[in-house]
Backbone as numpy.savetxt, mean C-alpha at the origin, in Angstrom:
# Nx Ny Nz CAx CAy CAz Cx Cy Cz
-16.07 16.15 -13.11 -14.99 17.04 -13.51 -13.67 16.28 -13.66
-13.41 15.36 -12.71 -12.13 14.64 -12.78 -12.05 13.79 -14.04
-13.17 13.25 -14.49 -13.13 12.41 -15.69 -12.67 13.21 -16.91
-12.99 14.51 -16.94 -12.51 15.37 -18.01 -11.02 15.67 -17.84
-10.65 15.98 -16.60 -9.24 16.26 -16.31 -8.38 15.04 -16.59
-8.92 13.88 -16.27 -8.16 12.63 -16.44 -7.76 12.42 -17.89
-8.61 12.80 -18.81 -8.28 12.63 -20.23 -7.01 13.40 -20.59
-6.86 14.56 -19.97 -5.65 15.36 -20.20 -4.45 14.73 -19.49
-4.63 14.36 -18.23 -3.55 13.79 -17.44 -3.02 12.51 -18.07
-3.93 11.70 -18.63 -3.54 10.40 -19.18 -2.79 10.51 -20.51
-2.69 11.73 -21.03 -1.87 11.91 -22.22 -0.39 12.02 -21.88
-0.09 12.29 -20.62 1.30 12.46 -20.17 1.86 11.15 -19.65
3.18 11.07 -19.62 3.87 9.88 -19.08 3.47 9.72 -17.61
3.03 8.53 -17.19 2.43 8.35 -15.86 3.29 8.83 -14.69
4.56 8.45 -14.67 5.38 8.81 -13.51 5.62 10.32 -13.45
5.82 10.96 -14.60 6.06 12.40 -14.62 4.83 13.18 -14.19
3.66 12.78 -14.66 2.45 13.51 -14.31 2.11 13.30 -12.85
2.46 12.16 -12.29 2.25 11.91 -10.86 2.98 12.97 -10.04
4.25 13.18 -10.33 5.03 14.15 -9.56 4.55 15.57 -9.82
4.14 15.87 -11.05 3.64 17.21 -11.37 2.37 17.52 -10.60
1.44 16.57 -10.59 0.16 16.77 -9.89 0.38 16.92 -8.39
1.24 16.09 -7.82 1.46 16.15 -6.37 2.20 17.42 -5.97
3.11 17.88 -6.81 3.75 19.18 -6.51 2.72 20.31 -6.57
1.81 20.21 -7.54 0.74 21.20 -7.63 -0.15 21.18 -6.40
-0.45 19.99 -5.93 -1.28 19.86 -4.73 -0.57 20.45 -3.51
0.74 20.30 -3.47 1.52 20.85 -2.36 1.48 22.39 -2.38
1.50 22.96 -3.58 1.41 24.41 -3.72 0.04 24.91 -3.24
-1.02 24.22 -3.64 -2.37 24.59 -3.21 -2.47 24.52 -1.69
-1.94 23.46 -1.11 -1.99 23.27 0.34 -1.30 24.43 1.07
-0.22 24.95 0.49 0.55 26.00 1.13 -0.10 27.38 1.03
-1.06 27.54 0.13 -1.73 28.83 -0.03 -2.64 29.12 1.15
-2.89 30.41 1.43 -3.87 30.74 2.48 -5.21 30.07 2.17
-5.74 29.39 3.13 -7.01 28.66 3.00 -6.93 27.49 2.02
-5.72 27.17 1.53 -5.59 26.07 0.58 -6.04 24.74 1.14
-5.61 24.46 2.36 -6.00 23.18 2.96 -7.51 23.12 3.20
-8.12 24.29 3.49 -9.56 24.31 3.71 -10.31 24.02 2.41
-9.77 24.50 1.30 -10.37 24.23 -0.01 -10.31 22.74 -0.32
-9.13 22.14 -0.08 -8.98 20.71 -0.32 -9.94 19.89 0.54
-10.03 20.27 1.80 -10.92 19.54 2.72 -12.38 19.70 2.33
-12.76 20.90 1.91 -14.15 21.14 1.53 -14.52 20.32 0.30
-13.60 20.24 -0.65 -13.83 19.51 -1.89 -13.92 18.00 -1.65
-13.12 17.52 -0.69 -13.01 16.07 -0.46 -13.51 15.68 0.92
-14.38 16.50 1.53 -14.85 16.27 2.89 -15.45 14.87 3.05
-15.01 14.17 4.08 -15.49 12.82 4.37 -16.24 12.82 5.69
-17.49 12.41 5.66 -18.27 12.28 6.90 -17.97 10.91 7.50
-17.30 10.93 8.65 -16.77 9.68 9.20 -17.64 9.06 10.28
-18.74 9.71 10.65 -19.57 9.16 11.71 -20.04 7.76 11.35
-19.77 6.83 12.25 -20.15 5.44 12.03 -19.12 4.63 11.27
-18.05 5.27 10.79 -17.03 4.57 10.01 -15.72 4.38 10.78
-15.66 4.90 11.98 -14.43 4.77 12.76 -14.11 3.30 13.03
-12.81 3.03 13.11 -12.35 1.68 13.39 -11.27 1.70 14.47
-11.32 0.73 15.37 -10.25 0.53 16.36 -9.55 -0.77 15.98
-8.28 -0.67 15.63 -7.54 -1.85 15.18 -6.07 -1.67 15.52
-5.43 -2.73 15.96 -4.01 -2.72 16.33 -3.73 -1.72 17.46
-4.76 -1.37 18.24 -4.58 -0.35 19.26 -4.56 1.06 18.70
-4.98 1.23 17.44 -5.00 2.53 16.78 -6.44 2.91 16.44
-6.70 4.22 16.41 -8.03 4.72 16.05 -7.99 5.26 14.63
-8.74 4.63 13.74 -8.83 5.05 12.34 -10.12 5.83 12.17
-10.03 7.04 11.62 -11.22 7.87 11.45 -12.18 7.27 10.43
-11.64 6.53 9.47 -12.46 5.77 8.52 -11.60 4.63 7.97
-12.22 3.64 7.34 -11.46 2.44 6.97 -10.73 2.51 5.63
-10.69 3.68 4.98 -10.11 3.78 3.64 -8.73 4.44 3.72
-7.70 3.69 3.37 -6.34 4.20 3.40 -5.73 4.26 2.01
-4.55 4.87 1.94 -3.78 4.92 0.71 -2.67 3.88 0.79
-2.61 3.02 -0.20 -1.63 1.93 -0.20 -0.22 2.45 -0.42
0.74 1.65 -0.02 2.15 1.97 -0.25 2.42 2.06 -1.75
3.39 2.89 -2.10 3.77 3.04 -3.49 3.41 4.39 -4.06
2.40 5.04 -3.48 1.98 6.33 -4.00 2.85 7.45 -3.43
3.01 7.46 -2.12 3.87 8.45 -1.46 5.04 7.72 -0.84
5.95 7.30 -1.68 7.05 6.46 -1.25 7.92 7.11 -0.18
8.13 8.43 -0.30 9.10 9.11 0.55 8.47 10.04 1.59
7.18 9.86 1.85 6.49 10.66 2.86 6.56 12.16 2.56
6.43 12.51 1.29 6.52 13.92 0.88 5.18 14.65 0.94
4.07 13.89 0.95 2.76 14.53 0.78 1.76 14.11 1.86
2.22 13.76 3.04 1.34 13.24 4.09 0.23 14.23 4.45
0.58 15.46 4.72 -0.42 16.44 5.14 -1.41 16.74 4.03
-0.91 16.81 2.80 -1.80 17.06 1.67 -2.78 15.91 1.48
-2.29 14.69 1.60 -3.15 13.52 1.43 -4.17 13.41 2.56
-3.79 13.86 3.75 -4.73 13.85 4.87 -5.95 14.71 4.56
-5.75 15.79 3.79 -6.86 16.67 3.43 -7.86 16.00 2.48
-7.44 14.91 1.84 -8.32 14.21 0.91 -9.21 13.19 1.61
-9.08 13.10 2.93 -9.99 12.26 3.70 -9.51 10.87 4.04
-8.30 10.52 3.65 -7.81 9.17 3.94 -7.79 8.91 5.45
-8.19 7.69 5.81 -8.13 7.29 7.22 -6.72 6.97 7.66
-5.87 6.63 6.71 -4.46 6.34 6.99 -3.70 6.33 5.68
-2.40 6.53 5.77 -1.52 6.54 4.61 -0.34 5.63 4.89
-0.01 4.79 3.92 1.15 3.89 4.07 2.25 4.36 3.13
3.38 4.73 3.70 4.51 5.20 2.89 5.37 4.02 2.45
6.29 4.29 1.51 7.21 3.26 1.08 6.76 2.63 -0.25
7.41 1.56 -0.59 8.32 0.78 0.24 9.64 1.53 0.43
10.07 1.59 1.71 11.29 2.26 2.11 12.39 1.23 2.30
13.59 1.56 1.85 14.76 0.71 2.04 15.79 1.46 2.87
16.76 0.76 3.45 17.75 1.45 4.30 18.50 2.55 3.56
18.97 2.24 2.36 19.71 3.19 1.56 18.87 3.69 0.40
19.09 4.93 0.01 18.41 5.45 -1.16 18.80 4.64 -2.39
17.85 4.44 -3.30 18.15 3.75 -4.54 17.23 4.26 -5.64
17.72 4.27 -6.89 16.95 4.87 -7.98 15.81 4.01 -8.50
15.81 2.73 -8.20 14.80 1.84 -8.76 15.18 1.41 -10.17
14.24 0.83 -10.86 14.50 0.33 -12.21 14.49 1.47 -13.23
15.00 1.17 -14.41 15.06 2.17 -15.47 13.65 2.59 -15.91
13.52 3.84 -16.31 12.26 4.34 -16.86 12.21 4.09 -18.36
10.99 3.95 -18.92 9.69 3.98 -18.26 9.43 2.70 -17.47
8.72 2.85 -16.37 8.49 1.72 -15.46 7.09 1.72 -14.85
6.24 2.61 -15.38 4.85 2.67 -14.94 3.97 2.85 -16.17
2.95 1.99 -16.30 2.14 1.96 -17.52 0.65 1.86 -17.17
-0.16 2.56 -17.95 -1.61 2.50 -17.76 -2.23 1.50 -18.73
-3.27 0.81 -18.26 -4.09 -0.06 -19.10 -5.54 0.40 -18.94
-5.93 1.50 -19.59 -7.27 2.06 -19.39 -8.40 1.09 -19.70
-8.20 0.24 -20.70 -9.26 -0.72 -21.06 -9.54 -1.69 -19.93
-8.56 -1.87 -19.04 -8.71 -2.80 -17.91 -8.81 -2.08 -16.58
-8.74 -0.74 -16.60 -8.67 0.04 -15.36 -7.56 -0.53 -14.47
-6.37 -0.54 -15.03 -5.26 -1.19 -14.36 -3.96 -0.42 -14.60
-2.94 -0.78 -13.85 -1.59 -0.28 -14.02 -0.63 -1.45 -14.02
0.48 -1.30 -14.72 1.62 -2.21 -14.57 2.80 -1.36 -14.12
3.46 -1.80 -13.04 4.63 -1.06 -12.59 5.79 -2.00 -12.31
6.98 -1.51 -12.56 8.21 -2.21 -12.14 9.15 -1.16 -11.54
8.61 -0.43 -10.58 9.35 0.69 -9.99 10.67 0.24 -9.36
10.62 -0.87 -8.63 11.86 -1.39 -8.05 12.29 -0.69 -6.77
11.30 -0.36 -5.91 11.62 0.26 -4.60 12.46 1.52 -4.76
12.12 2.37 -5.73 12.82 3.66 -5.83 12.41 4.52 -4.64
13.38 4.98 -3.87 13.08 5.82 -2.71 14.36 6.49 -2.22
14.20 7.47 -1.37 15.33 8.25 -0.89 15.93 7.72 0.40
15.46 6.56 0.84 16.03 5.93 2.03 15.21 6.19 3.29
15.39 5.30 4.26 14.59 5.35 5.48 14.82 6.61 6.29
16.06 7.08 6.37 16.37 8.26 7.17 15.66 9.50 6.62
15.62 9.64 5.29 14.97 10.79 4.67 13.46 10.77 4.93
12.84 9.59 4.84 11.41 9.48 5.11 11.11 9.80 6.57
11.95 9.29 7.47 11.75 9.55 8.90 11.85 11.04 9.22
12.80 11.71 8.59 12.98 13.15 8.82 11.72 13.92 8.41
11.13 13.56 7.28 9.91 14.25 6.84 8.74 13.97 7.79
8.61 12.74 8.23 7.50 12.38 9.11 7.59 13.10 10.45
8.78 13.42 10.88 8.93 14.16 12.13 8.35 15.57 12.03
8.19 16.07 10.81 7.71 17.43 10.62 6.27 17.48 10.09
5.58 16.35 10.01 4.20 16.38 9.51 3.32 17.10 10.53
2.30 17.78 10.03 1.42 18.57 10.88 0.12 17.85 11.21
-0.33 16.98 10.34 -1.59 16.27 10.57 -1.36 15.10 11.52
-2.46 14.63 12.10 -2.37 13.48 13.00 -2.83 12.19 12.33
-2.81 12.16 11.00 -3.23 10.97 10.27 -2.32 9.79 10.61
-2.88 8.60 10.66 -2.11 7.39 10.93 -1.22 7.09 9.74
0.05 6.80 10.01 1.02 6.52 8.96 1.63 5.14 9.17
1.57 4.32 8.14 2.23 3.02 8.16 3.54 3.08 7.41
4.51 2.35 7.89 5.81 2.29 7.23 5.99 0.95 6.54
5.96 0.96 5.21 6.16 -0.26 4.43 7.65 -0.40 4.16
8.26 -1.49 4.63 9.71 -1.62 4.60 10.16 -2.80 3.75
11.32 -2.63 3.11 11.87 -3.67 2.25 13.39 -3.67 2.28
13.98 -4.44 1.39 15.43 -4.52 1.32 15.94 -3.84 0.07
17.19 -3.38 0.13 17.80 -2.80 -1.05 18.03 -3.87 -2.12
18.02 -3.45 -3.37 18.15 -4.37 -4.50 19.43 -5.18 -4.43
20.53 -4.54 -4.01 21.83 -5.21 -4.02 22.11 -6.03 -2.76
21.18 -6.02 -1.83 21.35 -6.82 -0.62 20.91 -8.26 -0.90
21.81 -9.23 -0.75 21.40 -10.62 -0.97 20.37 -11.07 0.06
19.53 -12.02 -0.32 18.49 -12.49 0.59 19.04 -12.99 1.91
20.26 -13.52 1.90 20.87 -14.03 3.12 21.12 -12.91 4.13
21.18 -11.66 3.65 21.43 -10.52 4.54 20.21 -9.61 4.63
19.08 -10.06 4.13 17.88 -9.22 4.07 17.38 -8.81 5.45
17.53 -9.69 6.43 17.05 -9.38 7.78 17.65 -8.08 8.29
18.92 -7.86 7.99 19.59 -6.64 8.43 18.96 -5.39 7.84
18.56 -5.46 6.56 17.92 -4.31 5.92 16.58 -3.97 6.57
15.79 -4.99 6.82 14.49 -4.76 7.47 14.68 -4.21 8.87
15.69 -4.69 9.56 15.98 -4.18 10.91 16.35 -2.70 10.87
17.17 -2.31 9.92 17.58 -0.91 9.81 16.38 -0.01 9.54
15.49 -0.46 8.66 14.29 0.33 8.37 13.39 0.43 9.60
13.26 -0.66 10.32 12.42 -0.68 11.52 12.92 0.33 12.54
14.21 0.33 12.79 14.77 1.27 13.76 14.64 2.71 13.28
14.87 2.94 11.99 14.84 4.30 11.45 13.44 4.92 11.53
12.41 4.10 11.32 11.04 4.61 11.28 10.25 4.40 12.56
10.84 3.74 13.53 10.08 3.34 14.71 9.39 4.52 15.40
10.08 5.62 15.57 9.53 6.75 16.31 8.47 7.53 15.53
8.38 7.33 14.21 7.50 8.18 13.39 6.40 7.40 12.66
6.46 6.08 12.68 5.43 5.26 12.03 4.50 4.69 13.09
3.22 4.60 12.75 2.24 4.04 13.69 2.15 2.52 13.58
2.46 2.00 12.41 2.52 0.56 12.22 3.51 0.26 11.10
3.90 -1.00 11.00 4.86 -1.42 9.97 4.25 -2.51 9.09
4.68 -2.50 7.84 4.30 -3.57 6.91 5.58 -4.13 6.29
5.79 -5.42 6.44 6.96 -6.09 5.89 6.62 -6.52 4.47
7.31 -5.93 3.50 7.03 -6.22 2.10 8.03 -7.25 1.57
7.55 -8.46 1.35 8.38 -9.51 0.74 7.69 -10.02 -0.53
6.74 -9.21 -1.03 5.88 -9.71 -2.11 5.92 -8.89 -3.39
6.76 -7.87 -3.45 6.87 -7.12 -4.70 7.55 -7.97 -5.76
7.04 -7.96 -6.99 7.68 -8.74 -8.06 8.82 -7.98 -8.75
9.12 -6.77 -8.27 10.04 -5.89 -9.00 11.44 -5.78 -8.40
11.70 -6.51 -7.32 13.04 -6.60 -6.76 13.49 -8.05 -6.92
14.60 -8.30 -7.61 15.03 -9.67 -7.89 15.07 -10.55 -6.63
14.43 -11.70 -6.72 14.45 -12.74 -5.68 13.72 -12.35 -4.39
13.08 -11.18 -4.35 12.43 -10.77 -3.11 11.34 -11.74 -2.69
10.55 -12.22 -3.67 9.43 -13.09 -3.31 9.87 -14.43 -2.73
11.15 -14.76 -2.89 11.66 -15.98 -2.26 11.60 -15.88 -0.74
11.57 -14.65 -0.23 11.48 -14.45 1.21 10.11 -14.81 1.76
9.13 -15.05 0.87 7.82 -15.51 1.32 7.82 -16.99 1.68
8.89 -17.69 1.28 8.97 -19.11 1.64 9.03 -19.27 3.15
8.61 -20.40 3.64 8.32 -20.58 5.05 9.49 -20.27 5.99
10.63 -20.87 5.75 11.74 -20.72 6.70 12.34 -19.31 6.71
12.70 -18.73 5.53 13.23 -17.37 5.56 12.23 -16.36 6.11
10.95 -16.54 5.81 9.95 -15.61 6.31 9.82 -15.72 7.83
9.83 -16.93 8.32 9.72 -17.14 9.76 10.92 -16.50 10.49
12.10 -16.67 9.93 13.29 -16.09 10.52 13.21 -14.56 10.56
12.78 -13.97 9.46 12.68 -12.52 9.35 11.67 -11.97 10.36
10.49 -12.55 10.39 9.44 -12.03 11.26 9.74 -12.25 12.73
10.33 -13.39 13.06 10.75 -13.63 14.45 11.73 -12.56 14.90
12.66 -12.23 14.02 13.70 -11.24 14.37 13.06 -9.86 14.60
12.17 -9.46 13.71 11.54 -8.15 13.87 10.67 -8.09 15.12
9.98 -9.16 15.41 9.16 -9.18 16.61 10.01 -9.17 17.88
11.18 -9.76 17.82 12.09 -9.72 18.95 12.54 -8.28 19.20
12.90 -7.58 18.12 13.28 -6.17 18.24 12.11 -5.34 18.75
10.93 -5.64 18.26 9.72 -4.92 18.63 9.44 -5.07 20.13
9.60 -6.28 20.63 9.33 -6.56 22.03 10.28 -5.82 22.97
11.45 -5.45 22.45 12.43 -4.74 23.26 12.13 -3.25 23.38
11.18 -2.77 22.56 10.81 -1.37 22.60 9.85 -1.10 23.76
9.88 0.14 24.25 9.01 0.51 25.36 7.55 0.39 24.96
7.25 0.75 23.71 5.89 0.63 23.19 5.95 -0.06 21.83
5.80 -1.39 21.80 5.86 -2.12 20.52 4.83 -1.61 19.52
5.21 -1.62 18.25 4.33 -1.17 17.18 3.72 -2.37 16.45
2.52 -2.23 15.91 1.94 -3.33 15.11 2.80 -3.61 13.88
3.09 -4.88 13.63 3.82 -5.28 12.43 2.92 -6.21 11.62
2.76 -5.88 10.33 1.94 -6.69 9.44 2.80 -7.22 8.31
2.28 -8.19 7.60 2.97 -8.80 6.47 2.16 -8.56 5.20
2.81 -8.06 4.15 2.12 -7.88 2.86 2.44 -9.05 1.96
1.40 -9.68 1.42 1.58 -10.90 0.64 1.10 -10.72 -0.79
1.57 -11.60 -1.65 1.20 -11.57 -3.06 -0.15 -12.25 -3.28
-0.84 -11.91 -4.36 -2.11 -12.58 -4.68 -1.92 -13.89 -5.42
-0.66 -14.23 -5.70 -0.37 -15.40 -6.54 0.01 -16.65 -5.74
-0.17 -16.61 -4.42 0.19 -17.75 -3.58 -0.85 -18.87 -3.68
-0.39 -20.10 -3.57 -1.29 -21.25 -3.54 -1.93 -21.35 -2.15
-2.98 -22.15 -2.05 -3.61 -22.35 -0.75 -2.63 -22.94 0.26
-1.76 -23.83 -0.21 -0.75 -24.41 0.68 0.20 -23.33 1.20
0.59 -22.42 0.33 1.45 -21.32 0.77 0.71 -20.38 1.72
-0.56 -20.16 1.46 -1.35 -19.32 2.36 -1.48 -19.98 3.73
-1.60 -21.30 3.75 -1.64 -22.01 5.03 -0.36 -21.78 5.81
0.77 -21.80 5.10 2.06 -21.53 5.76 2.10 -20.10 6.29
1.58 -19.15 5.51 1.55 -17.75 5.93 0.73 -17.62 7.21
-0.44 -18.23 7.22 -1.30 -18.17 8.41 -0.58 -18.74 9.62
0.07 -19.86 9.44 0.80 -20.50 10.55 1.90 -19.58 11.07
2.65 -18.97 10.16 3.76 -18.10 10.56 3.26 -16.85 11.25
2.21 -16.24 10.72 1.64 -15.03 11.32 1.16 -15.32 12.74
0.53 -16.46 12.92 0.05 -16.83 14.26 1.22 -17.16 15.20
2.21 -17.86 14.67 3.36 -18.25 15.50 4.17 -17.03 15.94
4.36 -16.08 15.04 5.17 -14.90 15.35 4.34 -13.78 15.99
3.02 -14.02 16.10 2.12 -13.05 16.73 2.14 -11.69 16.03
2.15 -11.74 14.70 2.04 -10.50 13.93 0.67 -9.87 14.14
0.60 -8.56 13.91 -0.65 -7.84 14.11 -1.67 -8.15 13.02
-1.17 -8.53 11.80 -2.11 -8.80 10.73 -1.43 -8.96 9.38
-2.24 -8.95 8.34 -1.78 -9.17 6.95 -2.35 -8.08 6.06
-1.54 -7.62 5.10 -2.02 -6.77 4.02 -2.16 -7.66 2.79
-3.37 -7.76 2.27 -3.65 -8.65 1.14 -4.45 -7.86 0.09
-3.86 -7.61 -1.08 -2.61 -8.21 -1.54 -1.79 -7.16 -2.29
-0.58 -7.60 -2.67 0.29 -6.81 -3.53 -0.17 -6.97 -4.99
0.66 -6.54 -5.92 0.34 -6.69 -7.35 0.54 -8.13 -7.80
-0.04 -8.48 -8.93 0.08 -9.83 -9.47 1.02 -9.85 -10.68
1.65 -10.99 -10.90 2.47 -11.16 -12.10 1.65 -11.78 -13.24
0.40 -12.11 -12.96 -0.48 -12.70 -13.98 -0.90 -11.64 -15.00
-1.17 -12.10 -16.21 -1.70 -11.23 -17.26 -2.97 -11.83 -17.86
-3.62 -12.69 -17.12 -4.79 -13.41 -17.64 -6.02 -12.50 -17.73
-6.79 -12.70 -18.79 -8.10 -12.08 -18.92 -8.11 -10.58 -19.16
-7.04 -10.03 -19.70 -6.98 -8.59 -19.93 -7.59 -8.21 -21.28
-8.23 -7.03 -21.30 -8.80 -6.53 -22.55 -7.75 -5.83 -23.41
-6.70 -5.33 -22.76 -5.61 -4.67 -23.49 -4.94 -5.69 -24.41
-4.67 -5.32 -25.66 -4.05 -6.27 -26.60 -2.75 -6.86 -26.06
-2.54 -8.13 -26.33 -1.36 -8.85 -25.83 -0.07 -8.20 -26.31
-0.08 -7.68 -27.53 1.12 -7.04 -28.07 1.47 -5.78 -27.28
0.46 -5.04 -26.88 0.68 -3.83 -26.09 1.26 -4.18 -24.72
0.71 -5.23 -24.13 1.19 -5.68 -22.82 2.63 -6.17 -22.93
2.94 -6.88 -24.00 4.30 -7.38 -24.20 5.29 -6.23 -24.32
4.88 -5.15 -24.98 5.74 -3.97 -25.10 6.02 -3.34 -23.74
5.05 -3.39 -22.86 5.24 -2.82 -21.51 6.26 -3.61 -20.72
6.31 -4.90 -20.92 7.31 -5.73 -20.26 6.90 -6.20 -18.88
7.89 -6.58 -18.10 7.65 -7.15 -16.78 7.13 -6.11 -15.80
6.54 -6.59 -14.70 6.06 -5.70 -13.66 4.84 -6.28 -12.98
4.42 -5.63 -11.92 3.25 -6.05 -11.19 2.00 -5.37 -11.71
0.94 -6.14 -11.87 -0.34 -5.64 -12.36 -1.24 -5.31 -11.18
-1.82 -4.11 -11.19 -2.74 -3.70 -10.13 -4.02 -3.18 -10.75
-5.02 -2.98 -9.91 -6.28 -2.44 -10.39 -7.38 -3.47 -10.48
-8.36 -3.19 -11.33 -9.56 -4.02 -11.40 -9.28 -5.50 -11.68
-8.29 -5.86 -12.52 -8.06 -7.28 -12.77 -7.62 -8.08 -11.54
-7.18 -7.40 -10.49 -6.70 -8.08 -9.29 -7.83 -8.25 -8.26
-8.96 -7.59 -8.50 -10.00 -7.52 -7.48 -10.47 -8.89 -6.98
-10.85 -9.75 -7.89 -11.39 -11.05 -7.48 -10.33 -11.91 -6.82
-9.12 -11.86 -7.36 -8.04 -12.67 -6.79 -7.72 -12.23 -5.37
-7.65 -10.91 -5.15 -7.37 -10.39 -3.81 -8.49 -10.74 -2.84
-9.73 -10.63 -3.30 -10.86 -10.97 -2.44 -10.83 -12.45 -2.04
-10.47 -13.31 -2.98 -10.39 -14.75 -2.70 -9.32 -15.04 -1.65
-8.18 -14.35 -1.74 -7.11 -14.54 -0.75 -7.59 -14.09 0.63
-8.25 -12.95 0.68 -8.75 -12.42 1.96 -9.76 -13.39 2.58
-10.68 -13.87 1.77 -11.70 -14.80 2.27 -11.07 -16.09 2.78
-10.07 -16.59 2.06 -9.41 -17.83 2.47 -8.71 -17.64 3.81
-7.96 -16.57 3.94 -7.23 -16.32 5.20 -8.20 -16.13 6.35
-9.26 -15.37 6.11 -10.24 -15.10 7.17 -10.91 -16.38 7.65
-11.28 -17.22 6.69 -11.97 -18.46 7.06 -11.04 -19.46 7.72
-9.83 -19.63 7.15 -8.88 -20.61 7.69 -8.36 -20.21 9.06
-8.30 -18.91 9.32 -7.81 -18.44 10.62 -8.94 -18.20 11.61
-10.17 -18.51 11.17 -11.37 -18.30 11.99 -11.49 -16.84 12.43
-11.08 -15.96 11.55 -11.24 -14.54 11.82 -10.29 -13.97 12.85
-9.22 -14.70 13.16 -8.30 -14.25 14.21 -7.19 -13.34 13.69
-7.04 -13.23 12.37 -5.98 -12.41 11.79 -6.59 -11.17 11.14
-6.34 -9.98 11.68 -6.83 -8.76 11.03 -6.21 -8.61 9.64
-7.02 -8.12 8.71 -6.57 -8.01 7.32 -6.84 -6.59 6.80
-5.82 -6.00 6.18 -6.00 -4.78 5.39 -6.07 -5.20 3.93
-7.16 -4.84 3.27 -7.39 -5.28 1.90 -6.88 -4.26 0.90
-6.24 -4.76 -0.15 -5.82 -3.93 -1.28 -5.97 -4.76 -2.55
-6.36 -4.08 -3.63 -6.49 -4.79 -4.89 -7.83 -4.58 -5.57
-7.89 -3.65 -6.52 -9.09 -3.47 -7.32 -10.22 -2.75 -6.63
-9.90 -1.84 -5.70 -10.95 -1.10 -4.99 -11.14 0.26 -5.65
-12.27 0.43 -6.31 -12.61 1.67 -7.01 -13.85 2.33 -6.42
-14.76 1.53 -5.90 -16.07 2.02 -5.45 -16.39 1.51 -4.05
-17.48 2.02 -3.50 -17.94 1.55 -2.20 -18.29 0.06 -2.25
-18.86 -0.36 -3.38 -19.20 -1.79 -3.52 -17.95 -2.65 -3.48
-16.87 -2.18 -4.12 -15.60 -2.92 -4.09 -15.07 -3.00 -2.66
-15.14 -1.89 -1.94 -14.68 -1.87 -0.55 -15.53 -2.78 0.31
-16.84 -2.74 0.12 -17.73 -3.58 0.91 -17.47 -5.06 0.63
-17.16 -5.38 -0.60 -16.82 -6.76 -0.96 -15.64 -7.26 -0.13
-14.63 -6.41 0.01 -13.44 -6.78 0.79 -13.78 -6.90 2.28
-14.59 -5.98 2.78 -14.98 -6.04 4.19 -15.82 -7.28 4.47
-16.72 -7.61 3.55 -17.55 -8.80 3.71 -16.71 -10.08 3.67
-15.59 -10.02 2.92 -14.71 -11.20 2.82 -13.88 -11.41 4.08
-13.81 -10.38 4.93 -13.08 -10.54 6.18 -12.08 -9.46 6.50
-11.95 -8.46 5.63 -11.02 -7.37 5.89 -11.59 -6.41 6.92
-10.69 -5.72 7.63 -11.09 -4.70 8.59 -10.90 -3.29 8.04
-9.90 -3.14 7.17 -9.60 -1.86 6.52 -9.34 -2.13 5.05
-9.41 -1.07 4.23 -9.10 -1.21 2.81 -8.11 -0.13 2.40
-7.39 -0.39 1.31 -6.46 0.58 0.75 -6.72 0.73 -0.75
-6.54 1.96 -1.24 -6.65 2.21 -2.67 -5.32 2.70 -3.20
-5.10 2.46 -4.46 -3.95 3.03 -5.18 -4.36 3.26 -6.63
-4.51 2.18 -7.39 -4.91 2.32 -8.79 -6.29 2.97 -8.89
-7.19 2.63 -7.99 -8.50 3.25 -7.96 -8.41 4.76 -7.77
-7.45 5.19 -6.98 -7.22 6.62 -6.74 -6.81 7.31 -8.04
-5.97 6.65 -8.83 -5.53 7.21 -10.11 -6.70 7.35 -11.08
-7.56 6.34 -11.13 -8.65 6.32 -12.11 -9.89 7.09 -11.65
-10.12 7.14 -10.34 -11.34 7.78 -9.83 -11.11 9.20 -9.33
-9.87 9.55 -8.99 -9.58 10.92 -8.62 -9.62 11.20 -7.12
-9.42 12.47 -6.74 -9.23 12.84 -5.34 -10.45 12.70 -4.45
-11.63 12.51 -5.03 -12.82 12.34 -4.19 -13.16 10.87 -3.95
-12.24 9.97 -4.25 -12.54 8.54 -4.12 -12.86 8.16 -2.68
-12.13 8.72 -1.71 -12.40 8.38 -0.31 -13.78 8.87 0.09
-14.11 10.09 -0.32 -15.42 10.66 -0.02 -16.54 9.77 -0.57
-16.39 9.30 -1.81 -17.41 8.48 -2.44 -17.52 7.10 -1.78
-16.36 6.50 -1.48 -16.40 5.18 -0.85 -17.02 5.26 0.54
-16.61 6.25 1.30 -17.15 6.37 2.67 -18.64 6.67 2.65
-19.08 7.50 1.70 -20.51 7.78 1.59 -21.28 6.52 1.27
-20.74 5.71 0.39 -21.39 4.45 0.04 -21.41 3.47 1.20
-20.32 3.40 1.95 -20.26 2.49 3.10 -21.25 2.93 4.18
-21.40 4.24 4.36 -22.35 4.73 5.36 -23.77 4.37 4.98
-24.06 4.42 3.68 -25.41 4.04 3.21 -25.67 2.56 3.40
């Protein structure tokens, strides 16, 4: 059924239809028995799929990646779709509009998306306020970043503000220094600035009565030497783990015509074309760290086989985003059923 509906949805501008569909889902959820209908349609049998990681209990290993529910507006509705966890954000200290529209593009021939959203969000305080009123007990991760106008020299302060704002309402944190859509952000992945940032956040974390897991989200475009630095820093700062990976700036091997891609312009590529690259990064980190660094996998996960590939490479949990757009609201149900088999 979704494949028929998708043909209609894909005729609309991607960002506009996203908000329309999610508002519709919110209306259904609010109706009498609405949440029961959603749960029945997307029911996930979790027996045997539970995971204990970072001191948290995940009902199943399939989560929703950051970027879909940036402002924590749909947590309870998404919980009805069977997700084991939802990652909000990327959240910045101050609200910001992001880049000019259009900034989200579909590549159906490649089962991919290109986005240059630019951390559009309503700010950390607004997200925290919504999370305080969520009704479900689903695990929520807070993906945090810096405002566009904050120079890298002052970036630590932005991450600190987000950490404090979300501390009471997020179950874990993800430090995003790997988005290609905020100018100079990826420079923070370099060894010294990254070490300084993570040391500072862990110092703040240690001062809390109950420290929260902090993870690092990395790009799929890093060299092995850069990945070695990442592993060293994660171990030195005692981070809880790594999210691998973000979108890629590569455009290699796409079926979509080059002229069409050029018209879309800059942005991060996600979906099926990132699958192999993300898996290679996960496998490298897992092997080089001797399995000591927990990994949440993201990148090209559409099916149970894709998820199993990431788990076999060394991941403990997986996240979907582009796969969710292309496969529809029963993606978690299908992946979990396949993993159970």
